[in-house]
Every structure is written in C-alpha cells, then in structure tokens.
Coordinates of C-alpha atoms and ligand atoms in Angstrom, one line a residue:
M1288 CA 108.7 86.8 25.2
P1289 CA 105.8 89.1 24.2
S1290 CA 106.4 91.6 21.4
I1291 CA 106.9 94.8 23.2
N1292 CA 108.1 98.0 21.5
V1293 CA 109.8 100.6 23.7
I1294 CA 109.4 104.0 22.3
P1295 CA 111.1 107.2 23.5
V1296 CA 108.6 110.0 23.7
R1297 CA 110.5 113.2 24.0
A1298 CA 109.6 115.8 26.7
F1299 CA 111.2 119.1 27.7
N1300 CA 114.8 119.5 26.5
D1301 CA 116.2 116.1 27.0
N1302 CA 113.8 113.9 28.9
Y1303 CA 112.5 110.6 27.6
V1304 CA 109.1 109.1 28.6
W1305 CA 109.8 105.5 27.8
T1306 CA 106.6 104.1 26.4
L1307 CA 106.0 100.3 26.3
V1308 CA 103.6 99.4 23.5
N1309 CA 101.9 96.0 23.2
G1310 CA 99.2 95.9 20.5
S1311 CA 96.9 98.9 21.1
N1312 CA 98.0 99.3 24.7
A1313 CA 100.7 101.6 26.1
A1314 CA 102.3 102.1 29.5
V1315 CA 104.6 105.0 30.2
V1316 CA 107.6 105.4 32.5
D1317 CA 108.2 108.9 34.0
P1318 CA 105.7 111.1 32.1
G1319 CA 107.1 114.5 33.2
D1320 CA 104.8 116.1 30.6
A1321 CA 101.4 114.8 29.5
T1322 CA 101.2 116.7 26.2
P1323 CA 103.7 114.8 24.1
V1324 CA 102.5 111.5 25.6
L1325 CA 98.8 112.3 24.7
E1326 CA 99.9 113.3 21.2
Y1327 CA 101.8 110.0 20.7
L1328 CA 98.9 107.9 22.0
R1329 CA 96.4 109.8 19.8
A1330 CA 98.6 109.6 16.7
N1331 CA 99.0 105.8 17.1
N1332 CA 95.5 105.0 18.4
L1333 CA 96.9 103.7 21.7
T1334 CA 95.1 103.3 25.0
L1335 CA 97.1 104.1 28.2
T1336 CA 97.1 101.2 30.6
A1337 CA 99.6 102.1 33.3
I1338 CA 102.0 104.8 34.6
L1339 CA 105.3 104.0 36.3
N1340 CA 107.4 106.5 38.2
T1341 CA 111.0 106.0 39.3
H1342 CA 111.2 109.2 41.5
H1343 CA 109.3 112.2 42.5
H1344 CA 111.0 115.0 40.4
A1345 CA 108.6 117.0 38.4
D1346 CA 110.3 116.2 35.1
H1347 CA 109.3 112.5 35.8
V1348 CA 105.9 112.8 37.4
G1349 CA 104.5 116.2 36.2
G1350 CA 102.2 114.6 33.6
N1351 CA 100.6 112.0 35.9
E1352 CA 97.5 114.1 36.8
E1353 CA 96.7 115.2 33.3
L1354 CA 97.1 111.6 31.9
L1355 CA 94.9 110.3 34.7
R1356 CA 92.1 112.8 33.5
H1357 CA 92.1 111.0 30.2
F1358 CA 92.8 107.4 31.3
K1359 CA 91.9 105.8 34.7
V1360 CA 95.0 103.7 35.1
P1361 CA 97.2 102.4 38.0
V1362 CA 100.3 104.4 38.9
Y1363 CA 103.2 102.4 40.2
G1364 CA 105.9 104.2 42.2
P1365 CA 108.0 104.4 45.3
H1366 CA 106.8 104.9 48.9
D1367 CA 107.0 108.7 48.8
E1368 CA 104.1 111.0 49.6
R1369 CA 105.6 113.6 47.3
I1370 CA 104.0 111.6 44.4
A1371 CA 100.4 111.9 45.5
S1372 CA 99.0 110.1 42.5
V1373 CA 100.7 106.7 43.1
T1374 CA 98.2 104.0 43.6
R1375 CA 100.6 101.1 44.1
R1376 CA 103.7 101.8 46.2
L1377 CA 106.5 99.4 45.7
R1378 CA 109.5 98.1 47.6
E1379 CA 112.7 96.2 46.8
G1380 CA 112.0 92.9 45.3
E1381 CA 108.3 93.4 44.6
R1382 CA 107.2 92.2 41.2
F1383 CA 104.1 93.3 39.2
T1384 CA 102.6 92.7 35.8
V1385 CA 102.3 95.9 33.8
D1386 CA 98.6 96.3 33.0
G1387 CA 97.8 95.7 29.4
I1388 CA 101.4 95.0 28.4
S1389 CA 101.8 91.6 29.9
I1390 CA 105.4 91.9 31.1
E1391 CA 106.5 91.4 34.6
L1392 CA 108.8 93.9 36.2
S1393 CA 110.8 93.8 39.5
V1394 CA 111.6 96.7 41.7
L1395 CA 115.0 97.7 43.0
E1396 CA 115.4 100.5 45.5
I1397 CA 118.3 102.7 44.4
P1398 CA 118.3 105.7 46.7
A1399 CA 120.9 108.5 46.2
H1400 CA 119.6 110.9 43.4
T1401 CA 116.5 111.0 45.7
R1402 CA 116.0 109.1 48.9
T1403 CA 113.2 106.9 47.5
H1404 CA 114.3 106.4 43.9
I1405 CA 113.4 103.0 42.4
S1406 CA 114.1 101.2 39.2
F1407 CA 112.1 98.6 37.2
D1408 CA 113.7 95.7 35.5
G1409 CA 112.4 92.7 33.6
A1410 CA 112.2 91.1 30.1
G1411 CA 115.8 92.2 29.5
M1412 CA 115.1 95.8 30.2
L1413 CA 115.9 98.3 33.0
F1414 CA 114.2 101.6 33.5
C1415 CA 116.5 103.5 35.9
G1416 CA 115.2 107.1 35.9
D1417 CA 118.0 109.5 37.0
T1418 CA 120.3 107.1 38.8
L1419 CA 122.2 105.5 36.0
F1420 CA 122.7 107.3 32.8
A1421 CA 124.6 106.1 29.7
C1422 CA 128.2 106.6 30.7
G1423 CA 127.2 108.6 33.8
C1424 CA 125.1 108.8 36.9
G1425 CA 122.6 111.2 38.4
R1426 CA 123.5 114.0 40.8
I1427 CA 123.3 113.0 44.5
F1428 CA 120.5 115.2 45.8
E1429 CA 119.1 113.3 48.7
G1430 CA 121.7 110.6 49.5
T1431 CA 125.4 109.9 49.9
P1432 CA 128.2 108.7 47.6
A1433 CA 128.0 105.4 49.4
Q1434 CA 124.4 105.1 48.5
M1435 CA 125.1 105.9 44.8
H1436 CA 127.9 103.4 44.8
A1437 CA 125.5 100.7 46.3
A1438 CA 122.7 101.7 43.8
L1439 CA 125.0 101.4 40.8
T1440 CA 126.5 98.2 42.1
K1441 CA 123.0 96.7 42.4
L1442 CA 122.2 97.7 38.8
M1443 CA 125.5 96.3 37.4
A1444 CA 124.5 92.9 38.8
L1445 CA 121.9 92.6 36.1
P1446 CA 122.8 90.6 33.1
D1447 CA 125.2 92.3 30.7
D1448 CA 122.7 92.3 27.8
T1449 CA 120.1 94.2 29.8
R1450 CA 118.9 97.2 27.8
V1451 CA 119.2 100.4 29.9
Y1452 CA 116.6 103.0 29.5
C1453 CA 117.6 106.2 31.2
G1454 CA 115.5 109.3 32.0
H1455 CA 117.6 111.8 30.0
E1456 CA 119.6 112.2 26.8
Y1457 CA 123.0 112.9 28.5
T1458 CA 125.2 110.4 26.7
L1459 CA 127.5 112.7 24.7
S1460 CA 128.3 115.1 27.6
N1461 CA 128.8 112.1 29.9
I1462 CA 131.2 110.5 27.4
R1463 CA 133.2 113.7 27.2
F1464 CA 133.5 113.7 31.0
A1465 CA 134.4 110.0 31.0
K1466 CA 137.3 110.7 28.7
A1467 CA 138.7 113.1 31.3
A1468 CA 138.0 110.7 34.2
E1469 CA 139.5 107.6 32.5
P1470 CA 141.7 108.8 29.6
G1471 CA 143.1 105.3 29.0
N1472 CA 139.7 103.8 28.2
L1473 CA 139.8 103.3 24.5
L1474 CA 136.1 102.4 24.2
L1475 CA 135.1 106.0 24.9
A1476 CA 136.3 107.5 21.6
A1477 CA 134.4 104.9 19.6
W1478 CA 131.3 105.4 21.6
E1479 CA 131.6 109.2 21.3
T1480 CA 131.8 108.9 17.5
E1481 CA 128.7 106.7 17.5
A1482 CA 126.7 108.9 19.8
A1483 CA 127.7 112.1 18.0
G1484 CA 126.5 110.6 14.7
Q1485 CA 123.2 109.6 16.3
R1486 CA 122.7 113.0 17.7
E1487 CA 123.5 114.7 14.4
R1488 CA 120.9 112.5 12.7
G1489 CA 118.4 113.4 15.4
E1490 CA 118.4 109.9 16.9
V1491 CA 118.2 108.7 20.4
T1492 CA 121.5 107.3 21.9
L1493 CA 119.6 104.9 24.2
P1494 CA 119.1 102.2 25.3
S1495 CA 122.6 101.5 26.6
T1496 CA 123.4 98.0 28.0
I1497 CA 124.7 96.9 31.4
G1498 CA 127.8 95.4 29.7
R1499 CA 128.6 98.6 28.0
E1500 CA 128.2 100.6 31.2
K1501 CA 130.6 98.2 33.0
A1502 CA 133.2 98.8 30.3
A1503 CA 132.9 102.5 29.9
N1504 CA 131.0 104.4 32.7
P1505 CA 133.5 105.8 35.1
F1506 CA 130.9 105.9 37.9
V1507 CA 130.7 102.1 37.9
R1508 CA 134.5 101.8 37.4
C1509 CA 135.6 103.5 40.6
D1510 CA 137.7 100.5 41.4
Q1511 CA 139.7 100.7 38.2
P1512 CA 143.3 102.0 38.3
G1513 CA 142.7 104.7 35.6
V1514 CA 139.7 106.2 37.4
I1515 CA 141.4 105.9 40.8
A1516 CA 144.4 107.8 39.4
T1517 CA 142.6 110.8 37.9
A1518 CA 140.3 111.1 40.9
G1519 CA 143.3 111.0 43.2
K1520 CA 145.1 113.7 41.2
R1521 CA 142.1 116.0 41.4
A1522 CA 141.7 115.3 45.2
G1523 CA 145.4 115.9 45.8
R1524 CA 145.7 112.7 47.8
T1525 CA 145.4 108.9 47.4
L1526 CA 141.8 107.7 47.4
G1527 CA 141.7 104.4 49.0
D1528 CA 138.3 103.1 48.3
A1529 CA 135.6 103.2 45.5
I1530 CA 133.2 105.4 47.4
S1531 CA 135.8 108.2 47.9
V1532 CA 136.6 107.9 44.2
L1533 CA 133.0 108.1 43.2
A1534 CA 132.5 111.1 45.6
E1535 CA 135.4 112.8 43.9
I1536 CA 134.4 112.3 40.3
R1537 CA 130.7 113.1 41.0
D1538 CA 131.9 116.5 42.4
W1539 CA 134.2 116.9 39.5
K1540 CA 131.4 116.2 37.0
N1541 CA 129.1 118.7 38.8
N1542 CA 131.7 121.4 37.8
F1543 CA 132.9 120.0 34.5
Ligands
LIG1909 FE1 115.2 114.0 35.6
LIG1910 ZN1 115.6 113.5 38.8

C-alpha cells in the first residue's frame, strides 16, 4: 500500500477538508472553502492533483472554482448539475485512481442527506461526507428514512477496520445524543471521555472506524433492543422495523 497521509484541513466552524498527501501531491475531498486549502498547500509545498466531492452543499464544494483557478485538476463527483465544476461524474461501483496519489477509490451511491450523495472508499478508508458521522448520521434533506437506512447499511458492509472520514466534527454532540438513544450502551461513556479529551487538546476526533460505528452509533443500531425501546417510548407506540426506528430517532436528534 502506498504511503498516503490523510490530513484534516479545517474549514468554517466544523468542516474537514480531508487532504490526501502522497509525496508533493495532494488531493482534497469536499473543499468547502479554498482559503485554508491553499494555505495548507503553500505551507507544505504541495501541488493539488484532484478534487473529490461527495455532495453539492456549499460547505463541501464552495472552494472548487477558486482551487481550479490555481490548479487545473479533475473534479470527481456525483451526477448532479448543481456541482457545475465536476469533470468526471461517477455512479455506484465505478472505480478511479486518484490523480497524483496513486490510490484507487470506489464509489457508493448513498442518497438521503441529498438525493445524489456519494462516498469514496478504498485503501482501508471511507470518505462519507454528510451521510455517516462518528456516532451519528446526516440530516435527511432530500431523501427518506428508508434511503438513509439503506445508505448506512451499505457503508456498514465495509470491513470493520475501515477508517471513516466524515465531513464534520460532530462526534461529541452525537455521543451525547447516542447516550439518550441507547442508555444501556456502555461504550458511549468511554468514547465520550476520549473525544472530550481530544477536543480539549484541540485535536480531531476522526477518523472513526466501521467497527466502532457498528458498536456505538444508534443510527446503524436501529435493530437493537435498546434503541428500539427508547424510540418506541418517544413515539408512544411500538416501532416494528428499523426504518421506523431510524425515522423516530432522526426526528428526535433534529430537536435534541
Ligand atoms: Fe456539510
Ligand atoms: Zn451536507
């Protein structure tokens, strides 16, 4: 496996522009803002070789045009005209080699947060934008709870040791919600202590792993008795399937 460093470049309040560095080349995932990316590239004498976009939201694509003024590079993204600068539109199962970085990534279509949201996985890594967060999931803006359930199920099929690079630093607030959604899950207190320490030291709480998400994230645990019970209590009725449970806890989290 090539020696790739994955660097979180911070943008806005809590976005991460995940930057894949190999030698003097760098590729960025979801550059919502070009300024911190250009600063990072300049400070480290790096040349931008590719841009990857998971979905069309401005905090993920807003820096594309400015970066393209400095570097003429391919832009990989979904079939969605709302990202005009994409040069290679990708579908489920397509693979491509990231220019200058020499790793191959595969595409999964994971609509729900937006209707064309995609993820990139390969070399033991997953870049999942705003669909899967550490101990949480994205808001369902353009899809259905069934689509979010399908998207998360698809991601959970990746190997347990896959490193999960999410679009935002939401871990601590997600863990606090998870403790309400599944109070009996003893992993959450330990993770909260760990993440709180990281935040106090100004560190990033990511990447997570697929294995950790399976064990702790209530949104991928909607078939577990503890989550079913709290969701049913909030709904005031028995919820018979994982999609209804997910719908209930997503709504709960929106108002938490
Ligand atoms: Fe976002
Ligand atoms: Zn988004």
